[in-house]
PDB file of C-alpha atoms in Angstrom:
ATOM      1  CA  UNK Y   1     143.402  88.213 149.302  1.00  0.00           C
ATOM      2  CA  UNK Y   2     140.230  87.403 151.171  1.00  0.00           C
ATOM      3  CA  UNK Y   3     137.197  88.862 149.407  1.00  0.00           C
ATOM      4  CA  UNK Y   4     134.795  88.960 152.370  1.00  0.00           C
ATOM      5  CA  UNK Y   5     136.166  88.534 155.876  1.00  0.00           C
ATOM      6  CA  UNK Y   6     134.394  88.250 159.208  1.00  0.00           C
ATOM      7  CA  UNK Y   7     135.564  88.301 162.800  1.00  0.00           C
ATOM      8  CA  UNK Y   8     135.329  86.452 165.035  1.00  0.00           C
ATOM      9  CA  UNK Y   9     134.920  82.981 163.524  1.00  0.00           C
ATOM     10  CA  UNK Y  10     133.498  81.583 166.753  1.00  0.00           C
ATOM     11  CA  UNK Y  11     131.643  83.382 169.515  1.00  0.00           C
ATOM     12  CA  UNK Y  12     130.478  81.671 172.705  1.00  0.00           C
ATOM     13  CA  UNK Y  13     128.650  83.812 175.212  1.00  0.00           C
ATOM     14  CA  UNK Y  14     126.036  83.839 177.956  1.00  0.00           C
ATOM     15  CA  UNK Y  15     122.407  84.815 177.580  1.00  0.00           C
ATOM     16  CA  UNK Y  16     121.852  88.505 178.121  1.00  0.00           C
ATOM     17  CA  UNK Y  17     125.268  89.605 176.903  1.00  0.00           C
ATOM     18  CA  UNK Y  18     125.913  92.019 174.035  1.00  0.00           C
ATOM     19  CA  UNK Y  19     128.227  91.041 171.192  1.00  0.00           C
ATOM     20  CA  UNK Y  20     129.401  92.337 167.826  1.00  0.00           C
ATOM     21  CA  UNK Y  21     130.466  90.695 164.578  1.00  0.00           C
ATOM     22  CA  UNK Y  22     132.559  92.601 162.065  1.00  0.00           C
ATOM     23  CA  UNK Y  23     132.588  92.220 158.299  1.00  0.00           C
ATOM     24  CA  UNK Y  24     134.781  93.725 155.614  1.00  0.00           C
ATOM     25  CA  UNK Y  25     134.845  93.259 151.841  1.00  0.00           C
ATOM     26  CA  UNK Y  26     137.676  94.321 149.536  1.00  0.00           C
ATOM     27  CA  UNK Y  27     135.771  93.802 146.285  1.00  0.00           C
ATOM     28  CA  UNK Y  28     134.531  97.349 145.897  1.00  0.00           C
ATOM     29  CA  UNK Y  29     130.923  96.135 145.990  1.00  0.00           C
ATOM     30  CA  UNK Y  30     128.139  98.549 146.813  1.00  0.00           C
ATOM     31  CA  UNK Y  31     125.815  96.118 148.562  1.00  0.00           C
ATOM     32  CA  UNK Y  32     126.415  94.072 151.700  1.00  0.00           C
ATOM     33  CA  UNK Y  33     124.178  91.669 153.607  1.00  0.00           C
ATOM     34  CA  UNK Y  34     123.790  89.757 156.807  1.00  0.00           C
ATOM     35  CA  UNK Y  35     122.299  86.258 156.638  1.00  0.00           C
ATOM     36  CA  UNK Y  36     121.471  83.901 159.510  1.00  0.00           C
ATOM     37  CA  UNK Y  37     121.760  80.141 159.024  1.00  0.00           C
ATOM     38  CA  UNK Y  38     120.013  78.043 161.618  1.00  0.00           C
ATOM     39  CA  UNK Y  39     120.690  74.469 162.702  1.00  0.00           C
ATOM     40  CA  UNK Y  40     118.537  73.168 159.830  1.00  0.00           C
ATOM     41  CA  UNK Y  41     120.786  75.084 157.400  1.00  0.00           C
ATOM     42  CA  UNK Y  42     118.034  77.487 156.418  1.00  0.00           C
ATOM     43  CA  UNK Y  43     119.602  80.757 155.178  1.00  0.00           C
ATOM     44  CA  UNK Y  44     117.531  83.795 156.062  1.00  0.00           C
ATOM     45  CA  UNK Y  45     118.312  87.327 155.002  1.00  0.00           C
ATOM     46  CA  UNK Y  46     118.439  89.792 157.891  1.00  0.00           C
ATOM     47  CA  UNK Y  47     119.693  93.083 156.489  1.00  0.00           C
ATOM     48  CA  UNK Y  48     120.921  94.609 153.274  1.00  0.00           C
ATOM     49  CA  UNK Y  49     122.917  97.815 152.920  1.00  0.00           C
ATOM     50  CA  UNK Y  50     123.677  99.721 149.744  1.00  0.00           C
ATOM     51  CA  UNK Y  51     126.374 102.370 149.921  1.00  0.00           C
ATOM     52  CA  UNK Y  52     126.080 102.554 153.723  1.00  0.00           C
ATOM     53  CA  UNK Y  53     122.301 102.893 153.663  1.00  0.00           C
ATOM     54  CA  UNK Y  54     119.907 100.310 155.040  1.00  0.00           C
ATOM     55  CA  UNK Y  55     117.632  99.076 152.261  1.00  0.00           C
ATOM     56  CA  UNK Y  56     116.271  95.813 153.642  1.00  0.00           C
ATOM     57  CA  UNK Y  57     115.343  94.911 157.193  1.00  0.00           C
ATOM     58  CA  UNK Y  58     113.567  91.570 157.287  1.00  0.00           C
ATOM     59  CA  UNK Y  59     111.569  92.011 160.496  1.00  0.00           C
ATOM     60  CA  UNK Y  60     114.575  91.252 162.611  1.00  0.00           C
ATOM     61  CA  UNK Y  61     114.193  91.985 166.370  1.00  0.00           C
ATOM     62  CA  UNK Y  62     115.530  95.402 167.214  1.00  0.00           C
ATOM     63  CA  UNK Y  63     118.100  93.754 169.474  1.00  0.00           C
ATOM     64  CA  UNK Y  64     120.015  93.375 166.210  1.00  0.00           C
ATOM     65  CA  UNK Y  65     121.550  96.605 164.980  1.00  0.00           C
ATOM     66  CA  UNK Y  66     123.663  96.692 161.836  1.00  0.00           C
ATOM     67  CA  UNK Y  67     126.083  99.522 161.216  1.00  0.00           C
ATOM     68  CA  UNK Y  68     127.919 100.417 158.036  1.00  0.00           C
ATOM     69  CA  UNK Y  69     130.648 103.016 158.616  1.00  0.00           C
ATOM     70  CA  UNK Y  70     131.594 102.853 154.922  1.00  0.00           C
ATOM     71  CA  UNK Y  71     130.606 100.691 151.981  1.00  0.00           C
ATOM     72  CA  UNK Y  72     133.406  98.203 152.651  1.00  0.00           C
ATOM     73  CA  UNK Y  73     132.271  97.426 156.190  1.00  0.00           C
ATOM     74  CA  UNK Y  74     129.063  96.095 157.692  1.00  0.00           C
ATOM     75  CA  UNK Y  75     129.022  95.218 161.369  1.00  0.00           C
ATOM     76  CA  UNK Y  76     126.319  93.508 163.380  1.00  0.00           C
ATOM     77  CA  UNK Y  77     125.699  94.284 167.035  1.00  0.00           C
ATOM     78  CA  UNK Y  78     123.388  92.080 169.060  1.00  0.00           C
ATOM     79  CA  UNK Y  79     122.010  93.161 172.435  1.00  0.00           C
ATOM     80  CA  UNK Y  80     120.607  90.942 175.179  1.00  0.00           C
ATOM     81  CA  UNK Y  81     121.488  87.686 173.461  1.00  0.00           C
ATOM     82  CA  UNK Y  82     118.949  84.863 173.617  1.00  0.00           C
ATOM     83  CA  UNK Y  83     119.306  81.108 173.170  1.00  0.00           C
ATOM     84  CA  UNK Y  84     117.494  81.325 169.829  1.00  0.00           C
ATOM     85  CA  UNK Y  85     120.180  83.623 168.465  1.00  0.00           C
ATOM     86  CA  UNK Y  86     122.563  80.653 168.293  1.00  0.00           C
ATOM     87  CA  UNK Y  87     123.314  80.198 164.588  1.00  0.00           C
ATOM     88  CA  UNK Y  88     125.934  80.853 161.950  1.00  0.00           C
ATOM     89  CA  UNK Y  89     125.900  84.442 160.717  1.00  0.00           C
ATOM     90  CA  UNK Y  90     127.182  85.116 157.217  1.00  0.00           C
ATOM     91  CA  UNK Y  91     128.135  88.441 155.780  1.00  0.00           C
ATOM     92  CA  UNK Y  92     127.937  88.718 151.991  1.00  0.00           C
ATOM     93  CA  UNK Y  93     128.347  91.231 149.206  1.00  0.00           C
ATOM     94  CA  UNK Y  94     127.204  91.841 145.655  1.00  0.00           C
ATOM     95  CA  UNK Y  95     127.581  94.436 142.955  1.00  0.00           C
ATOM     96  CA  UNK Y  96     125.089  93.683 140.225  1.00  0.00           C
ATOM     97  CA  UNK Y  97     121.564  92.465 139.763  1.00  0.00           C
ATOM     98  CA  UNK Y  98     122.749  88.843 139.771  1.00  0.00           C
ATOM     99  CA  UNK Y  99     122.495  88.789 143.522  1.00  0.00           C
ATOM    100  CA  UNK Y 100     124.743  87.628 146.303  1.00  0.00           C
ATOM    101  CA  UNK Y 101     128.084  86.483 144.938  1.00  0.00           C
ATOM    102  CA  UNK Y 102     130.501  86.305 147.800  1.00  0.00           C
ATOM    103  CA  UNK Y 103     129.972  85.109 151.334  1.00  0.00           C
ATOM    104  CA  UNK Y 104     132.260  85.572 154.285  1.00  0.00           C
ATOM    105  CA  UNK Y 105     133.441  82.466 156.169  1.00  0.00           C
ATOM    106  CA  UNK Y 106     130.712  82.812 158.773  1.00  0.00           C
ATOM    107  CA  UNK Y 107     130.601  83.442 162.510  1.00  0.00           C
ATOM    108  CA  UNK Y 108     129.277  80.582 164.629  1.00  0.00           C
ATOM    109  CA  UNK Y 109     127.473  82.150 167.578  1.00  0.00           C
ATOM    110  CA  UNK Y 110     126.608  79.939 170.546  1.00  0.00           C
ATOM    111  CA  UNK Y 111     124.502  81.400 173.332  1.00  0.00           C
ATOM    112  CA  UNK Y 112     124.589  79.423 176.589  1.00  0.00           C
TER     113      UNK Y 112
ATOM    114  CA  UNK I   1     104.881  86.171 149.842  1.00  0.00           C
ATOM    115  CA  UNK I   2     107.890  84.352 148.511  1.00  0.00           C
ATOM    116  CA  UNK I   3     108.555  80.634 148.527  1.00  0.00           C
ATOM    117  CA  UNK I   4     110.978  78.198 146.985  1.00  0.00           C
ATOM    118  CA  UNK I   5     110.731  74.436 146.878  1.00  0.00           C
ATOM    119  CA  UNK I   6     113.532  71.995 146.278  1.00  0.00           C
ATOM    120  CA  UNK I   7     114.000  68.352 147.294  1.00  0.00           C
ATOM    121  CA  UNK I   8     115.515  67.854 150.718  1.00  0.00           C
ATOM    122  CA  UNK I   9     117.863  65.055 149.699  1.00  0.00           C
ATOM    123  CA  UNK I  10     119.241  63.439 146.562  1.00  0.00           C
ATOM    124  CA  UNK I  11     121.574  60.464 146.324  1.00  0.00           C
ATOM    125  CA  UNK I  12     123.593  59.517 143.250  1.00  0.00           C
ATOM    126  CA  UNK I  13     126.659  57.485 142.360  1.00  0.00           C
ATOM    127  CA  UNK I  14     130.040  58.753 141.290  1.00  0.00           C
ATOM    128  CA  UNK I  15     130.212  59.489 137.576  1.00  0.00           C
ATOM    129  CA  UNK I  16     126.449  59.847 137.213  1.00  0.00           C
ATOM    130  CA  UNK I  17     124.330  62.903 136.345  1.00  0.00           C
ATOM    131  CA  UNK I  18     121.944  64.445 138.859  1.00  0.00           C
ATOM    132  CA  UNK I  19     119.338  67.162 138.477  1.00  0.00           C
ATOM    133  CA  UNK I  20     118.124  69.273 141.393  1.00  0.00           C
ATOM    134  CA  UNK I  21     114.835  71.033 140.717  1.00  0.00           C
ATOM    135  CA  UNK I  22     113.600  74.291 142.159  1.00  0.00           C
ATOM    136  CA  UNK I  23     110.187  75.904 141.875  1.00  0.00           C
ATOM    137  CA  UNK I  24     109.493  79.358 143.183  1.00  0.00           C
ATOM    138  CA  UNK I  25     106.796  81.904 143.849  1.00  0.00           C
ATOM    139  CA  UNK I  26     107.779  85.528 144.128  1.00  0.00           C
ATOM    140  CA  UNK I  27     106.955  89.001 142.946  1.00  0.00           C
ATOM    141  CA  UNK I  28     109.486  91.243 141.266  1.00  0.00           C
ATOM    142  CA  UNK I  29     111.500  88.273 140.018  1.00  0.00           C
ATOM    143  CA  UNK I  30     114.886  89.044 138.511  1.00  0.00           C
ATOM    144  CA  UNK I  31     116.730  85.760 138.414  1.00  0.00           C
ATOM    145  CA  UNK I  32     117.584  82.410 139.937  1.00  0.00           C
ATOM    146  CA  UNK I  33     120.931  81.565 141.518  1.00  0.00           C
ATOM    147  CA  UNK I  34     122.507  78.346 142.741  1.00  0.00           C
ATOM    148  CA  UNK I  35     124.957  77.929 145.590  1.00  0.00           C
ATOM    149  CA  UNK I  36     126.982  75.047 146.970  1.00  0.00           C
ATOM    150  CA  UNK I  37     127.758  74.663 150.648  1.00  0.00           C
ATOM    151  CA  UNK I  38     129.965  72.014 152.203  1.00  0.00           C
ATOM    152  CA  UNK I  39     129.531  71.156 155.864  1.00  0.00           C
ATOM    153  CA  UNK I  40     131.191  73.783 158.023  1.00  0.00           C
ATOM    154  CA  UNK I  41     131.796  76.076 155.065  1.00  0.00           C
ATOM    155  CA  UNK I  42     130.242  79.140 153.538  1.00  0.00           C
ATOM    156  CA  UNK I  43     127.900  79.084 150.551  1.00  0.00           C
ATOM    157  CA  UNK I  44     129.724  79.532 147.263  1.00  0.00           C
ATOM    158  CA  UNK I  45     128.080  80.954 144.173  1.00  0.00           C
ATOM    159  CA  UNK I  46     127.679  78.498 141.275  1.00  0.00           C
ATOM    160  CA  UNK I  47     125.482  80.133 138.668  1.00  0.00           C
ATOM    161  CA  UNK I  48     122.862  82.739 137.860  1.00  0.00           C
ATOM    162  CA  UNK I  49     120.037  82.657 135.315  1.00  0.00           C
ATOM    163  CA  UNK I  50     118.364  85.949 134.535  1.00  0.00           C
ATOM    164  CA  UNK I  51     116.856  84.788 131.248  1.00  0.00           C
ATOM    165  CA  UNK I  52     115.213  81.571 130.139  1.00  0.00           C
ATOM    166  CA  UNK I  53     117.529  78.840 129.010  1.00  0.00           C
ATOM    167  CA  UNK I  54     120.577  76.893 129.961  1.00  0.00           C
ATOM    168  CA  UNK I  55     123.830  78.246 131.393  1.00  0.00           C
ATOM    169  CA  UNK I  56     126.809  75.922 131.412  1.00  0.00           C
ATOM    170  CA  UNK I  57     129.905  76.191 133.567  1.00  0.00           C
ATOM    171  CA  UNK I  58     132.110  73.160 133.372  1.00  0.00           C
ATOM    172  CA  UNK I  59     130.389  70.124 134.885  1.00  0.00           C
ATOM    173  CA  UNK I  60     127.538  72.268 136.221  1.00  0.00           C
ATOM    174  CA  UNK I  61     124.627  73.649 134.212  1.00  0.00           C
ATOM    175  CA  UNK I  62     121.631  75.648 135.340  1.00  0.00           C
ATOM    176  CA  UNK I  63     118.302  76.132 133.620  1.00  0.00           C
ATOM    177  CA  UNK I  64     115.492  78.625 134.048  1.00  0.00           C
ATOM    178  CA  UNK I  65     111.940  78.803 132.740  1.00  0.00           C
ATOM    179  CA  UNK I  66     110.385  82.069 133.910  1.00  0.00           C
ATOM    180  CA  UNK I  67     106.958  81.162 132.555  1.00  0.00           C
ATOM    181  CA  UNK I  68     106.950  77.971 134.653  1.00  0.00           C
ATOM    182  CA  UNK I  69     108.652  79.562 137.693  1.00  0.00           C
ATOM    183  CA  UNK I  70     111.038  76.629 137.563  1.00  0.00           C
ATOM    184  CA  UNK I  71     114.714  75.999 137.352  1.00  0.00           C
ATOM    185  CA  UNK I  72     117.197  73.216 137.869  1.00  0.00           C
ATOM    186  CA  UNK I  73     120.852  72.583 138.536  1.00  0.00           C
ATOM    187  CA  UNK I  74     122.450  69.771 136.572  1.00  0.00           C
ATOM    188  CA  UNK I  75     125.631  68.192 137.836  1.00  0.00           C
ATOM    189  CA  UNK I  76     127.489  65.884 135.456  1.00  0.00           C
ATOM    190  CA  UNK I  77     130.304  63.409 136.027  1.00  0.00           C
ATOM    191  CA  UNK I  78     129.625  63.451 139.737  1.00  0.00           C
ATOM    192  CA  UNK I  79     132.595  63.337 142.054  1.00  0.00           C
ATOM    193  CA  UNK I  80     132.742  62.538 145.749  1.00  0.00           C
ATOM    194  CA  UNK I  81     133.651  66.153 146.454  1.00  0.00           C
ATOM    195  CA  UNK I  82     130.268  67.216 145.040  1.00  0.00           C
ATOM    196  CA  UNK I  83     128.634  65.865 148.211  1.00  0.00           C
ATOM    197  CA  UNK I  84     127.273  69.063 149.726  1.00  0.00           C
ATOM    198  CA  UNK I  85     124.108  71.101 150.141  1.00  0.00           C
ATOM    199  CA  UNK I  86     122.813  72.981 147.114  1.00  0.00           C
ATOM    200  CA  UNK I  87     120.594  76.017 147.446  1.00  0.00           C
ATOM    201  CA  UNK I  88     118.484  77.720 144.845  1.00  0.00           C
ATOM    202  CA  UNK I  89     117.789  81.377 145.482  1.00  0.00           C
ATOM    203  CA  UNK I  90     115.610  83.997 143.832  1.00  0.00           C
ATOM    204  CA  UNK I  91     116.698  87.529 143.233  1.00  0.00           C
ATOM    205  CA  UNK I  92     113.708  89.800 143.566  1.00  0.00           C
ATOM    206  CA  UNK I  93     112.904  93.386 144.292  1.00  0.00           C
ATOM    207  CA  UNK I  94     112.170  96.790 142.879  1.00  0.00           C
ATOM    208  CA  UNK I  95     113.662 100.255 142.934  1.00  0.00           C
ATOM    209  CA  UNK I  96     113.403 100.149 146.716  1.00  0.00           C
ATOM    210  CA  UNK I  97     115.924  97.384 146.925  1.00  0.00           C
ATOM    211  CA  UNK I  98     116.765  93.850 145.916  1.00  0.00           C
ATOM    212  CA  UNK I  99     117.181  90.755 147.999  1.00  0.00           C
ATOM    213  CA  UNK I 100     118.228  87.171 147.493  1.00  0.00           C
ATOM    214  CA  UNK I 101     115.912  84.659 149.142  1.00  0.00           C
ATOM    215  CA  UNK I 102     117.166  81.102 149.589  1.00  0.00           C
ATOM    216  CA  UNK I 103     115.404  77.780 149.392  1.00  0.00           C
ATOM    217  CA  UNK I 104     115.795  75.245 152.175  1.00  0.00           C
ATOM    218  CA  UNK I 105     118.594  73.429 150.355  1.00  0.00           C
ATOM    219  CA  UNK I 106     119.079  69.985 148.836  1.00  0.00           C
ATOM    220  CA  UNK I 107     121.529  67.646 150.462  1.00  0.00           C
ATOM    221  CA  UNK I 108     123.408  65.702 147.755  1.00  0.00           C
ATOM    222  CA  UNK I 109     125.083  62.444 148.715  1.00  0.00           C
ATOM    223  CA  UNK I 110     127.499  61.014 146.163  1.00  0.00           C
ATOM    224  CA  UNK I 111     128.278  57.312 146.646  1.00  0.00           C
ATOM    225  CA  UNK I 112     131.252  55.414 145.295  1.00  0.00           C
TER     226      UNK I 112
END
């Protein structure tokens, strides 16, 4: 069974479009995250949710809107996509103070 | 602010031992994690140090000195498959929430 899953795996779209990425974890974890990894492989935290509540928002443009319908799901909607949004987006989850344990496979977003 | 420093690249030969160092500056420090990421893949969790000392998991060991704000990942009996990027990450926060902040990564090349 996949612990953290994301869809889609690849997303190619035009500037100005709106797109969503979905994430689900079957580990029963309370905390879920979105990370962005740029072309230089730098992993930057974007959001963190605990039990469906937003607890961390790392000064991400408000074009990015996360939504957590329940603690097993954390989706990411992006409005008015820009070239600089091209990156790999990873969903992740954790349960304890040890931090992020499980990452999803990633969604490679390419904005043309 | 928060910062982590680790070497950008390390090269070693198969069968050797390599140490990847990480120094950090952060407030509300809880622990130091290490992750491995192969090209095109997702980061995978390797180890976590919440207390000073050495943690060993098979060929990999991780060390933390909280007083020195320093840790390292030790890889023994290197194999070609160990060629990957390795990230140190600090777990920090307070009652308002915790986050895992990643270093820029160390690219390990294992040569035959």
